[in-house]
Tab-separated table of C-alpha atoms and ligand atoms in Angstrom:
chain	number	residue	atom	x	y	z
A	1	MET	CA	-0.151	-0.080	-0.235
A	2	PRO	CA	2.781	2.917	-1.127
A	3	VAL	CA	0.597	5.615	-0.827
A	4	VAL	CA	-1.388	7.964	1.460
A	5	ALA	CA	-3.306	10.611	1.123
A	6	VAL	CA	-3.599	12.850	4.113
A	7	ILE	CA	-6.482	15.479	3.459
A	8	GLY	CA	-7.965	18.515	5.559
A	9	ALA	CA	-11.856	17.542	5.331
A	10	GLN	CA	-13.400	21.025	6.425
A	11	TRP	CA	-12.010	24.295	6.729
A	12	GLY	CA	-8.257	23.495	6.874
A	13	ASP	CA	-7.000	23.017	10.499
A	14	GLU	CA	-8.533	19.983	11.501
A	15	GLY	CA	-5.725	18.062	12.741
A	16	LYS	CA	-3.327	17.677	9.198
A	17	GLY	CA	0.027	18.209	10.613
A	18	LYS	CA	-0.329	15.956	13.782
A	19	ILE	CA	-1.795	13.103	11.772
A	20	VAL	CA	0.956	13.437	8.871
A	21	ASP	CA	3.672	13.447	11.571
A	22	MET	CA	2.345	9.715	12.998
A	23	LEU	CA	1.442	8.556	9.706
A	24	ALA	CA	4.974	9.272	8.144
A	25	GLU	CA	6.574	6.804	10.376
A	26	LYS	CA	6.141	4.363	8.148
A	27	ALA	CA	6.555	6.544	4.994
A	28	ARG	CA	9.870	7.603	2.862
A	29	TYR	CA	8.258	10.288	0.906
A	30	VAL	CA	6.223	13.254	2.493
A	31	VAL	CA	5.232	15.030	-0.327
A	32	ARG	CA	3.091	18.335	0.200
A	33	PHE	CA	1.182	19.400	-2.931
A	34	SER	CA	-0.333	22.556	-2.513
A	35	GLY	CA	-0.638	25.710	-0.736
A	36	GLY	CA	2.213	28.415	0.414
A	37	ASP	CA	2.487	29.521	4.169
A	38	ASN	CA	-0.911	29.969	4.333
A	39	ALA	CA	-1.149	26.560	6.323
A	40	GLY	CA	0.306	26.639	9.647
A	41	HIS	CA	0.724	22.597	11.345
A	42	THR	CA	0.963	21.776	13.869
A	43	VAL	CA	3.793	19.098	15.136
A	44	VAL	CA	3.790	17.726	18.991
A	45	ASN	CA	6.723	15.036	18.358
A	46	PRO	CA	10.075	14.265	20.417
A	47	HIS	CA	11.312	17.045	19.105
A	48	GLY	CA	8.961	19.912	21.043
A	49	GLU	CA	6.121	21.045	19.543
A	50	PHE	CA	6.879	23.071	16.080
A	51	LYS	CA	4.085	25.012	14.001
A	52	LEU	CA	5.465	24.272	10.211
A	53	ARG	CA	4.267	26.851	6.871
A	54	LEU	CA	5.620	24.827	4.124
A	55	THR	CA	8.371	22.112	5.412
A	56	PRO	CA	5.823	18.454	5.140
A	57	SER	CA	5.603	17.194	8.585
A	58	GLY	CA	7.581	14.443	7.531
A	59	ILE	CA	10.699	16.186	7.910
A	60	PHE	CA	11.601	14.499	11.017
A	61	TYR	CA	12.165	11.226	9.899
A	62	LYS	CA	15.212	10.715	9.006
A	63	ASN	CA	15.288	8.032	6.678
A	64	THR	CA	12.188	10.164	5.321
A	65	LYS	CA	12.467	12.902	2.196
A	66	ALA	CA	10.119	15.959	2.701
A	67	ILE	CA	9.737	17.218	-0.084
A	68	ILE	CA	8.426	20.736	-1.356
A	69	GLY	CA	6.089	19.584	-5.146
A	70	ASN	CA	4.876	21.040	-8.071
A	71	GLY	CA	1.706	21.935	-6.817
A	72	VAL	CA	3.050	24.063	-3.760
A	73	VAL	CA	3.559	28.097	-4.102
A	74	LEU	CA	7.000	28.547	-2.357
A	75	ASN	CA	8.138	31.621	-0.377
A	76	PRO	CA	11.640	31.503	0.246
A	77	THR	CA	11.804	34.030	3.142
A	78	VAL	CA	9.855	31.779	4.961
A	79	LEU	CA	11.282	29.023	3.949
A	80	ASN	CA	14.821	29.627	5.084
A	81	LYS	CA	13.298	30.639	8.165
A	82	GLU	CA	11.322	27.583	9.011
A	83	ILE	CA	15.049	25.766	8.324
A	84	ASP	CA	16.665	27.820	10.283
A	85	GLY	CA	14.683	27.547	12.948
A	86	LEU	CA	14.611	23.719	12.719
A	87	LYS	CA	17.725	23.457	12.747
A	88	GLU	CA	18.656	25.451	15.386
A	89	ARG	CA	16.094	23.024	17.036
A	90	GLY	CA	18.392	19.868	16.393
A	91	VAL	CA	16.240	18.343	13.977
A	92	ASP	CA	18.632	17.612	10.988
A	93	THR	CA	16.714	19.339	7.606
A	94	SER	CA	19.295	17.508	4.965
A	95	ASN	CA	16.513	15.246	4.107
A	96	LEU	CA	13.839	18.167	2.272
A	97	LEU	CA	13.226	17.952	-1.491
A	98	ILE	CA	12.227	20.665	-3.800
A	99	SER	CA	10.704	20.268	-7.137
A	100	ASP	CA	11.714	22.388	-10.248
A	101	ARG	CA	8.254	23.437	-10.861
A	102	ALA	CA	7.028	24.802	-7.765
A	103	ASN	CA	5.778	27.960	-8.183
A	104	LEU	CA	8.122	31.065	-6.115
A	105	ILE	CA	5.892	33.940	-4.261
A	106	MET	CA	8.185	37.222	-5.436
A	107	PRO	CA	7.890	40.059	-2.556
A	108	TYR	CA	4.483	41.879	-5.101
A	109	HIS	CA	2.866	38.815	-4.577
A	110	LEU	CA	2.787	40.094	-0.762
A	111	VAL	CA	2.840	43.771	-1.809
A	112	ILE	CA	-1.056	42.640	-4.058
A	113	ASP	CA	-2.383	40.620	-1.641
A	114	GLY	CA	-2.980	43.988	0.952
A	115	LEU	CA	-3.853	45.999	-1.141
A	116	GLU	CA	-6.249	43.389	-3.158
A	117	GLU	CA	-7.533	42.969	0.327
A	118	LYS	CA	-7.842	46.233	1.449
A	119	SER	CA	-10.237	47.237	-1.617
A	120	LEU	CA	-12.404	45.040	-1.262
A	121	GLY	CA	-13.334	46.823	2.295
A	122	ASP	CA	-15.760	44.407	3.757
A	123	LYS	CA	-16.217	42.316	1.210
A	124	ALA	CA	-12.754	41.139	1.767
A	125	ILE	CA	-11.878	37.541	1.617
A	126	GLY	CA	-9.940	37.539	5.202
A	127	THR	CA	-6.338	36.224	3.540
A	128	THR	CA	-3.583	35.321	5.639
A	129	LEU	CA	-1.824	37.842	3.816
A	130	LYS	CA	1.223	35.543	2.188
A	131	GLY	CA	0.667	35.696	-1.191
A	132	ILE	CA	-0.669	32.755	-2.489
A	133	GLY	CA	-3.599	34.173	-4.750
A	134	PRO	CA	-1.561	36.690	-6.295
A	135	ALA	CA	0.415	33.500	-6.771
A	136	TYR	CA	-1.284	31.243	-8.642
A	137	VAL	CA	-2.772	33.992	-10.716
A	138	ASP	CA	1.189	34.360	-11.929
A	139	LYS	CA	1.125	30.718	-12.264
A	140	VAL	CA	-2.202	30.637	-14.083
A	141	ALA	CA	-1.230	33.859	-16.167
A	142	ARG	CA	2.007	31.915	-17.403
A	143	THR	CA	4.090	35.264	-15.801
A	144	GLY	CA	5.181	32.966	-12.145
A	145	VAL	CA	8.726	32.791	-11.236
A	146	ARG	CA	9.715	29.012	-10.393
A	147	ALA	CA	11.731	27.229	-7.883
A	148	GLY	CA	13.982	25.944	-11.407
A	149	ASP	CA	14.293	29.147	-12.514
A	150	LEU	CA	16.782	29.614	-9.473
A	151	LEU	CA	18.830	27.075	-11.354
A	152	ASP	CA	19.859	29.867	-13.754
A	153	LYS	CA	20.821	33.115	-13.323
A	154	LYS	CA	20.424	34.656	-15.988
A	155	TYR	CA	17.628	33.586	-17.308
A	156	LEU	CA	15.866	34.053	-13.013
A	157	HIS	CA	16.738	38.027	-13.868
A	158	GLU	CA	14.694	37.353	-17.589
A	159	ARG	CA	11.675	36.201	-15.914
A	160	ILE	CA	11.984	38.604	-12.786
A	161	ALA	CA	12.076	41.345	-15.126
A	162	LEU	CA	9.282	40.499	-17.312
A	163	ALA	CA	6.769	40.080	-14.500
A	164	LEU	CA	7.333	43.495	-12.688
A	165	GLU	CA	7.427	45.425	-14.498
A	166	ALA	CA	3.033	44.485	-15.132
A	167	LYS	CA	3.257	44.038	-11.221
A	168	ASN	CA	5.221	47.529	-11.308
A	169	GLN	CA	2.534	49.345	-13.436
A	170	ILE	CA	-0.028	48.053	-11.826
A	171	LEU	CA	1.848	48.613	-8.101
A	172	THR	CA	2.224	52.212	-9.056
A	173	LYS	CA	-0.921	52.726	-11.469
A	174	VAL	CA	-3.259	51.277	-9.806
A	175	TYR	CA	-3.043	51.752	-6.523
A	176	GLY	CA	-0.591	55.009	-6.851
A	177	VAL	CA	2.098	53.133	-3.833
A	178	LYS	CA	5.777	52.535	-4.715
A	179	ALA	CA	7.427	50.101	-7.742
A	180	LEU	CA	9.403	47.628	-6.438
A	181	SER	CA	13.026	47.283	-7.438
A	182	LEU	CA	14.493	44.548	-10.310
A	183	ASP	CA	17.674	44.665	-8.577
A	184	GLU	CA	17.283	44.184	-5.092
A	185	ILE	CA	13.946	41.391	-5.808
A	186	TYR	CA	16.816	40.064	-8.188
A	187	LYS	CA	19.701	39.863	-5.473
A	188	GLN	CA	17.970	38.679	-2.864
A	189	TYR	CA	16.779	36.298	-4.751
A	190	CYS	CA	19.885	34.839	-6.102
A	191	GLU	CA	20.572	34.859	-2.537
A	192	TYR	CA	18.620	32.585	-2.411
A	193	ALA	CA	19.404	30.427	-5.413
A	194	ASP	CA	23.440	29.935	-4.157
A	195	ARG	CA	20.883	28.038	-0.548
A	196	TRP	CA	18.660	26.361	-2.414
A	197	ALA	CA	20.109	24.859	-4.857
A	198	PRO	CA	21.182	21.875	-4.043
A	199	TYR	CA	18.190	21.021	-2.439
A	200	ILE	CA	15.793	21.785	-5.882
A	201	CYS	CA	14.958	18.789	-8.725
A	202	ASP	CA	12.049	16.889	-10.475
A	203	THR	CA	10.519	15.075	-7.520
A	204	SER	CA	8.311	13.935	-9.574
A	205	GLU	CA	10.834	11.610	-10.800
A	206	VAL	CA	12.321	10.880	-7.688
A	207	LEU	CA	8.905	9.919	-6.612
A	208	ALA	CA	8.186	7.890	-9.639
A	209	LYS	CA	11.730	6.495	-8.536
A	210	ALA	CA	10.313	5.521	-5.139
A	211	LEU	CA	6.647	4.257	-5.997
A	212	GLU	CA	9.039	1.467	-8.777
A	213	ARG	CA	10.576	0.470	-5.489
A	214	ASN	CA	7.347	0.528	-4.097
A	215	GLU	CA	8.241	2.757	-1.024
A	216	PRO	CA	5.422	3.990	1.169
A	217	VAL	CA	4.583	7.880	0.427
A	218	LEU	CA	2.957	9.935	2.612
A	219	LEU	CA	0.559	12.825	-0.040
A	220	GLU	CA	-0.425	15.581	3.201
A	221	GLY	CA	-3.050	18.297	2.076
A	222	ALA	CA	-2.776	22.155	2.623
A	223	GLN	CA	-6.209	23.932	3.807
A	224	GLY	CA	-9.210	21.485	3.073
A	225	PHE	CA	-11.990	20.898	1.169
A	226	LEU	CA	-14.383	23.647	2.055
A	227	LEU	CA	-11.884	26.325	0.639
A	228	ASP	CA	-11.215	24.877	-2.652
A	229	PRO	CA	-11.644	26.694	-5.416
A	230	ASP	CA	-14.556	24.826	-7.405
A	231	PHE	CA	-16.046	22.559	-4.964
A	232	GLY	CA	-16.103	25.386	-1.841
A	233	THR	CA	-17.272	28.671	-0.904
A	234	TYR	CA	-15.599	30.174	-3.291
A	235	PRO	CA	-15.008	33.007	-4.041
A	236	PHE	CA	-15.038	33.064	0.069
A	237	ALA	CA	-11.774	30.622	-1.073
A	238	THR	CA	-8.136	29.791	-0.823
A	239	SER	CA	-6.508	29.704	-4.393
A	240	SER	CA	-5.054	25.710	-4.590
A	241	SER	CA	-7.388	22.873	-4.785
A	242	PRO	CA	-6.743	20.443	-1.895
A	243	THR	CA	-7.797	17.675	-2.906
A	244	SER	CA	-7.735	14.224	-3.341
A	245	SER	CA	-7.344	15.456	-7.035
A	246	ASN	CA	-5.074	17.710	-6.401
A	247	GLY	CA	-2.471	15.757	-4.266
A	248	CYS	CA	-1.406	13.715	-7.503
A	249	LEU	CA	-1.501	16.802	-9.876
A	250	GLY	CA	0.487	18.378	-6.767
A	251	SER	CA	2.749	15.866	-6.319
A	252	GLY	CA	3.315	14.519	-9.654
A	253	ILE	CA	2.004	10.730	-9.309
A	254	ALA	CA	-0.718	9.678	-11.010
A	255	PRO	CA	-4.099	9.235	-9.302
A	256	ASN	CA	-3.305	5.261	-9.972
A	257	LYS	CA	-0.802	5.427	-7.808
A	258	ILE	CA	-3.108	6.104	-4.857
A	259	ASN	CA	-4.014	4.030	-1.740
A	260	HIS	CA	-5.962	4.927	0.447
A	261	ILE	CA	-7.828	8.754	1.425
A	262	VAL	CA	-7.813	9.982	4.620
A	263	GLY	CA	-9.784	12.355	5.061
A	264	VAL	CA	-8.991	13.865	9.148
A	265	PHE	CA	-12.511	15.577	10.513
A	266	LYS	CA	-12.327	17.401	13.882
A	267	ALA	CA	-14.918	16.821	14.978
A	268	PHE	CA	-16.276	20.067	15.223
A	269	GLN	CA	-16.311	22.686	12.617
A	270	THR	CA	-14.052	25.410	12.973
A	271	ARG	CA	-13.271	28.303	10.253
A	272	VAL	CA	-10.780	30.890	9.835
A	273	GLY	CA	-11.429	34.166	7.209
A	274	ALA	CA	-14.280	35.390	5.424
A	275	GLY	CA	-17.233	33.245	4.285
A	276	PRO	CA	-20.554	31.389	4.994
A	277	MET	CA	-21.030	28.522	8.040
A	278	PRO	CA	-23.683	27.581	7.889
A	279	THR	CA	-22.685	25.638	11.853
A	280	GLU	CA	-21.498	28.753	13.509
A	281	LEU	CA	-21.942	29.509	17.313
A	282	LYS	CA	-21.850	32.479	17.815
A	283	ASP	CA	-22.715	31.718	21.556
A	284	ALA	CA	-21.524	30.866	24.896
A	285	THR	CA	-21.563	27.808	23.290
A	286	GLY	CA	-18.607	28.684	20.116
A	287	ASP	CA	-16.711	30.943	22.845
A	288	ALA	CA	-16.079	27.268	25.170
A	289	ILE	CA	-15.508	25.529	21.658
A	290	ARG	CA	-12.504	27.832	20.998
A	291	GLU	CA	-11.873	28.361	25.307
A	292	TRP	CA	-11.030	24.934	25.612
A	293	GLY	CA	-9.854	24.524	22.583
A	294	GLN	CA	-7.846	27.130	22.216
A	295	GLU	CA	-9.560	27.313	18.727
A	296	TYR	CA	-7.340	30.413	17.202
A	297	GLY	CA	-4.596	30.553	14.381
A	298	THR	CA	-2.073	28.241	13.656
A	299	THR	CA	-0.653	31.405	10.787
A	300	THR	CA	-2.055	34.358	11.957
A	301	GLY	CA	-3.582	33.992	15.514
A	302	ARG	CA	-6.801	34.881	14.408
A	303	ALA	CA	-9.714	33.882	16.561
A	304	ARG	CA	-11.258	30.592	14.573
A	305	ARG	CA	-14.849	30.597	13.994
A	306	CYS	CA	-16.565	27.115	16.010
A	307	GLY	CA	-19.495	24.950	15.112
A	308	TRP	CA	-21.131	21.578	15.133
A	309	PHE	CA	-19.935	18.941	12.947
A	310	ASP	CA	-21.547	20.115	9.516
A	311	ALA	CA	-22.125	16.110	7.771
A	312	VAL	CA	-24.666	18.130	5.075
A	313	ALA	CA	-20.240	19.759	3.617
A	314	ALA	CA	-18.551	16.137	5.564
A	315	GLY	CA	-20.612	14.912	2.371
A	316	LEU	CA	-20.380	16.707	-0.507
A	317	SER	CA	-16.180	16.565	0.403
A	318	THR	CA	-16.601	12.665	1.083
A	319	ARG	CA	-17.487	12.168	-2.618
A	320	VAL	CA	-15.241	14.516	-4.154
A	321	ASN	CA	-12.247	13.860	-2.665
A	322	GLY	CA	-13.398	9.798	-2.715
A	323	PHE	CA	-12.144	8.879	0.811
A	324	ASP	CA	-11.378	5.413	2.408
A	325	SER	CA	-11.405	6.844	6.051
A	326	MET	CA	-11.404	9.207	7.995
A	327	ALA	CA	-9.798	10.297	10.748
A	328	VAL	CA	-11.396	12.059	13.639
A	329	THR	CA	-9.638	14.226	15.662
A	330	ARG	CA	-10.472	16.499	18.423
A	331	MET	CA	-12.020	14.149	20.056
A	332	ASP	CA	-11.029	15.444	23.820
A	333	ILE	CA	-12.422	18.991	22.593
A	334	LEU	CA	-15.462	17.975	23.538
A	335	ASP	CA	-14.719	16.032	26.546
A	336	LYS	CA	-16.896	18.608	28.923
A	337	MET	CA	-19.669	19.155	26.421
A	338	PRO	CA	-22.874	17.311	28.132
A	339	HIS	CA	-25.491	17.997	24.377
A	340	LEU	CA	-23.691	17.434	21.319
A	341	LYS	CA	-25.738	18.545	17.614
A	342	ILE	CA	-24.846	16.867	13.783
A	343	CYS	CA	-25.735	19.101	10.785
A	344	ILE	CA	-27.546	16.488	9.049
A	345	GLY	CA	-29.605	19.100	6.624
A	346	TYR	CA	-29.877	22.506	5.287
A	347	LYS	CA	-33.461	24.003	6.132
A	348	VAL	CA	-33.457	27.304	3.267
A	349	ASP	CA	-36.596	28.299	2.053
A	350	GLY	CA	-38.938	26.857	3.739
A	351	LYS	CA	-37.937	23.450	2.340
A	352	VAL	CA	-34.741	20.082	4.479
A	353	ILE	CA	-31.577	20.150	1.430
A	354	THR	CA	-29.258	17.424	2.532
A	355	ASN	CA	-26.954	19.382	-0.101
A	356	PHE	CA	-24.669	21.550	0.474
A	357	PRO	CA	-25.278	24.573	-2.153
A	358	SER	CA	-22.388	25.946	-4.307
A	359	SER	CA	-23.864	29.681	-4.233
A	360	ILE	CA	-22.863	31.262	-1.294
A	361	ALA	CA	-25.772	33.457	-1.694
A	362	THR	CA	-27.389	30.676	-0.615
A	363	LEU	CA	-25.632	28.729	1.839
A	364	GLU	CA	-26.000	32.660	3.699
A	365	LYS	CA	-29.622	31.699	4.285
A	366	CYS	CA	-29.033	27.663	4.875
A	367	GLU	CA	-30.591	27.251	8.737
A	368	PRO	CA	-28.589	24.262	9.828
A	369	VAL	CA	-30.879	20.676	11.237
A	370	TYR	CA	-29.546	19.056	13.747
A	371	GLU	CA	-29.373	15.322	15.332
A	372	ASP	CA	-28.599	15.999	19.512
A	373	LEU	CA	-26.506	13.230	20.821
A	374	PRO	CA	-25.894	12.764	24.810
A	375	GLY	CA	-22.013	14.505	25.620
A	376	TRP	CA	-19.984	12.374	27.745
A	377	GLU	CA	-18.229	14.904	30.376
A	378	THR	CA	-15.479	12.598	30.752
A	379	SER	CA	-11.606	13.110	29.920
A	380	THR	CA	-11.654	10.694	26.600
A	381	SER	CA	-7.462	12.109	26.360
A	382	ASP	CA	-5.691	9.144	27.596
A	383	ALA	CA	-7.530	6.705	25.514
A	384	ARG	CA	-5.992	4.436	23.504
A	385	LYS	CA	-7.509	1.541	22.823
A	386	TYR	CA	-11.363	2.226	21.457
A	387	LYS	CA	-13.078	-0.060	23.555
A	388	ASP	CA	-10.872	2.815	26.205
A	389	LEU	CA	-13.288	5.479	24.961
A	390	PRO	CA	-16.991	6.230	26.893
A	391	PRO	CA	-19.715	4.705	25.375
A	392	ASN	CA	-20.993	8.378	24.754
A	393	ALA	CA	-17.941	9.265	22.357
A	394	LYS	CA	-18.333	5.188	20.759
A	395	GLY	CA	-21.767	7.050	20.047
A	396	TYR	CA	-20.305	10.156	18.471
A	397	ILE	CA	-18.616	8.528	16.193
A	398	GLU	CA	-20.094	5.514	14.950
A	399	ARG	CA	-22.854	8.075	14.782
A	400	LEU	CA	-20.466	10.098	12.019
A	401	GLU	CA	-19.941	6.918	10.583
A	402	LYS	CA	-23.172	6.144	9.830
A	403	LEU	CA	-24.129	9.760	8.611
A	404	ILE	CA	-21.068	9.720	6.067
A	405	GLY	CA	-20.904	6.698	5.398
A	406	LEU	CA	-17.245	5.783	5.678
A	407	PRO	CA	-14.657	4.058	8.747
A	408	VAL	CA	-13.400	5.793	11.092
A	409	SER	CA	-9.769	4.487	10.908
A	410	LEU	CA	-7.757	6.833	13.627
A	411	VAL	CA	-9.333	8.795	16.282
A	412	SER	CA	-7.374	11.360	17.769
A	413	VAL	CA	-7.592	12.478	21.239
A	414	GLY	CA	-4.981	15.663	21.996
A	415	ARG	CA	-2.312	16.537	20.063
A	416	HIS	CA	0.579	13.512	20.417
A	417	ARG	CA	1.035	11.268	18.438
A	418	GLU	CA	0.411	9.360	20.461
A	419	GLN	CA	-2.698	9.887	21.570
A	420	THR	CA	-4.397	8.922	19.252
A	421	ILE	CA	-6.101	5.564	18.706
A	422	VAL	CA	-5.498	3.446	15.764
A	423	ARG	CA	-8.926	1.930	14.282
A	424	GLN	CA	-7.741	0.450	10.722
A	425	GLU	CA	-4.190	0.088	9.871
A	426	ILE	CA	-3.506	2.562	7.144
A	427	TYR	CA	0.005	1.496	6.128
A	428	LYS	CA	-0.149	-2.325	5.465
A	429	ARG	CA	3.423	-2.296	4.580
B	1	LIG	P1	-3.462	21.569	10.395
B	1	LIG	O1	-3.292	22.817	9.952
B	1	LIG	O2	-4.903	21.522	10.095
B	1	LIG	O3	-2.350	21.070	10.735
B	1	LIG	O4	-3.782	21.716	12.459
B	1	LIG	P2	-3.038	23.045	13.135
B	1	LIG	O5	-2.033	22.916	13.510
B	1	LIG	O6	-3.875	24.096	12.489
B	1	LIG	O7	-4.277	23.097	14.326
B	1	LIG	C1	-5.089	22.155	14.558
B	1	LIG	C2	-4.185	22.358	16.564
B	1	LIG	O8	-4.873	21.078	17.082
B	1	LIG	C3	-3.354	21.537	17.039
B	1	LIG	O9	-3.232	23.058	17.958
B	1	LIG	C4	-3.323	21.270	17.500
B	1	LIG	O10	-1.430	20.031	17.715
B	1	LIG	C5	-3.849	20.402	17.754
B	1	LIG	N1	-4.867	18.954	17.888
B	1	LIG	C6	-4.696	18.326	16.474
B	1	LIG	N2	-5.283	16.904	17.030
B	1	LIG	C7	-5.848	16.349	17.850
B	1	LIG	C8	-6.471	16.437	18.637
B	1	LIG	O11	-7.200	15.574	18.512
B	1	LIG	N3	-6.333	17.053	20.394
B	1	LIG	C9	-6.203	18.041	21.476
B	1	LIG	N4	-6.667	18.725	22.220
B	1	LIG	N5	-5.680	19.070	20.218
B	1	LIG	C10	-5.534	18.539	18.736
B	2	LIG	P1	-4.149	24.752	7.180
B	2	LIG	O1	-3.257	23.791	6.665
B	2	LIG	C1	-7.258	27.257	7.340
B	2	LIG	C2	-7.463	30.639	4.412
B	2	LIG	C3	-7.136	31.725	4.872
B	2	LIG	C4	-8.964	32.424	4.731
B	2	LIG	C5	-8.916	31.311	3.078
B	2	LIG	C6	-8.098	32.846	1.909
B	2	LIG	O2	-2.811	25.216	7.998
B	2	LIG	O3	-5.518	24.475	7.177
B	2	LIG	P2	-5.307	31.957	1.162
B	2	LIG	O4	-4.155	33.613	2.721
B	2	LIG	O5	-4.958	30.969	1.287
B	2	LIG	O6	-5.633	33.397	0.085
B	2	LIG	O7	-6.595	32.290	2.414
B	2	LIG	O8	-8.148	30.491	3.131
B	2	LIG	N1	-6.748	29.348	4.744
B	2	LIG	C7	-6.630	28.704	5.903
B	2	LIG	N2	-7.698	28.569	6.886
B	2	LIG	N3	-5.832	26.457	7.569
B	2	LIG	C8	-5.357	26.960	6.347
B	2	LIG	O9	-4.279	26.277	6.903
B	2	LIG	C9	-5.896	27.740	5.836
B	2	LIG	N4	-5.085	28.199	4.531
B	2	LIG	C10	-5.986	29.130	4.102
B	2	LIG	O10	-8.312	32.158	6.248
B	2	LIG	O11	-9.867	32.239	4.275
B	3	LIG	MG1	-3.497	24.355	10.618
């Protein structure tokens, strides 16, 4: 069973970092395939606590190569800091590889992200302001600068000059801000080239060879399905696809090579940034979940909006991603809750629907239809086997299985690697 994909099934921050860190023990390659440093993946392991933005969560295992795939947009300034931080804490980062096809985030992408958000006023997306959207715009507009361009400084200069000429027109004429200097950007990216050149290669080929040898590969999703630009709450979405399908394209692995797709679901729902969220709780219960779960953004520190588990959204996520099983995380955050609810439909214009609407105007009108379940009011954080869970916690998990039509392979009851109940081995080697 060599290729496993771990996919965020909600609005991000489901605990993918924890699940990947745990599964990576059996992998030889861990690949980030989408997004950039808008991600914040928390890993708590014997090396300490880490909040990884770009570096794949497999970096902690000596025998595992950590690949930044072609589908990622890479900010070299962030990578420098992140890798230096890891090294300072004694983590060996020599196992990193960077796809030559990954697009780079350039200084103008950050500036434009900020200016665009500002100009949207109260219609702003609430982006992470990391330049992600503008970098993907350039990728599809074919004006991007790629990691492979760092290997040829003359060509690098050409690419930056071409892009910057147009960007400076926009900066000065549309937004009335200062132009950026070609010489400064070029000099800065030449320094990145000197540092990262040895790590840049055709990672798709590396993975193809690994698969020929039957070596296990783990695809590390970033963001979550409901932020997908096609299927998520568009336009309140991110700019690359967090789906399992993009796991193939963003890493250069063929779709028929994936053996197991794990959808990572929080036991409840959170969202950071603007956009519809039908089960959001703007009351004391929502505040309690936020406080118990310390639901604040890993990357931006923003308070996360909290609510009940949304089985309607989960249905679409499961269908489009083709999940084979679910990992349910943060069960322990609900330990003190006397009663729980799961959303099983939306009431809209007097009718109950069970599909996730594509239009945000419709989603804004949706009132959740809930099913009530009893809480367990017992700590679950020491449970290591499924049978250790209190009956109502098992009841909750089994209800999710029934509603979504998927087995729950992993139940996470804490931040640490070992606080995980494995009900099904994902990697059968
Ligand atoms: P990611 O972006 O999907 O990797 O998730 P984040 O790291 O942004 O946010 C998830 C948070 O939940 C992190 O602080 C994790 O350490 C934490 N976490 C993951 N699983 C569990 C769990 O089962 N219980 C608790 N209490 N925390 C968890
Ligand atoms: P991880 O991998 C949660 C959200 C932003 C915003 C929208 C667009 O940690 O789960 P962007 O900067 O991507 O243009 O912002 O997407 N967003 C995330 N929310 N977790 C993430 O990543 C996210 N990455 C982007 O908050 O609403
Ligand atoms: Mg996160």
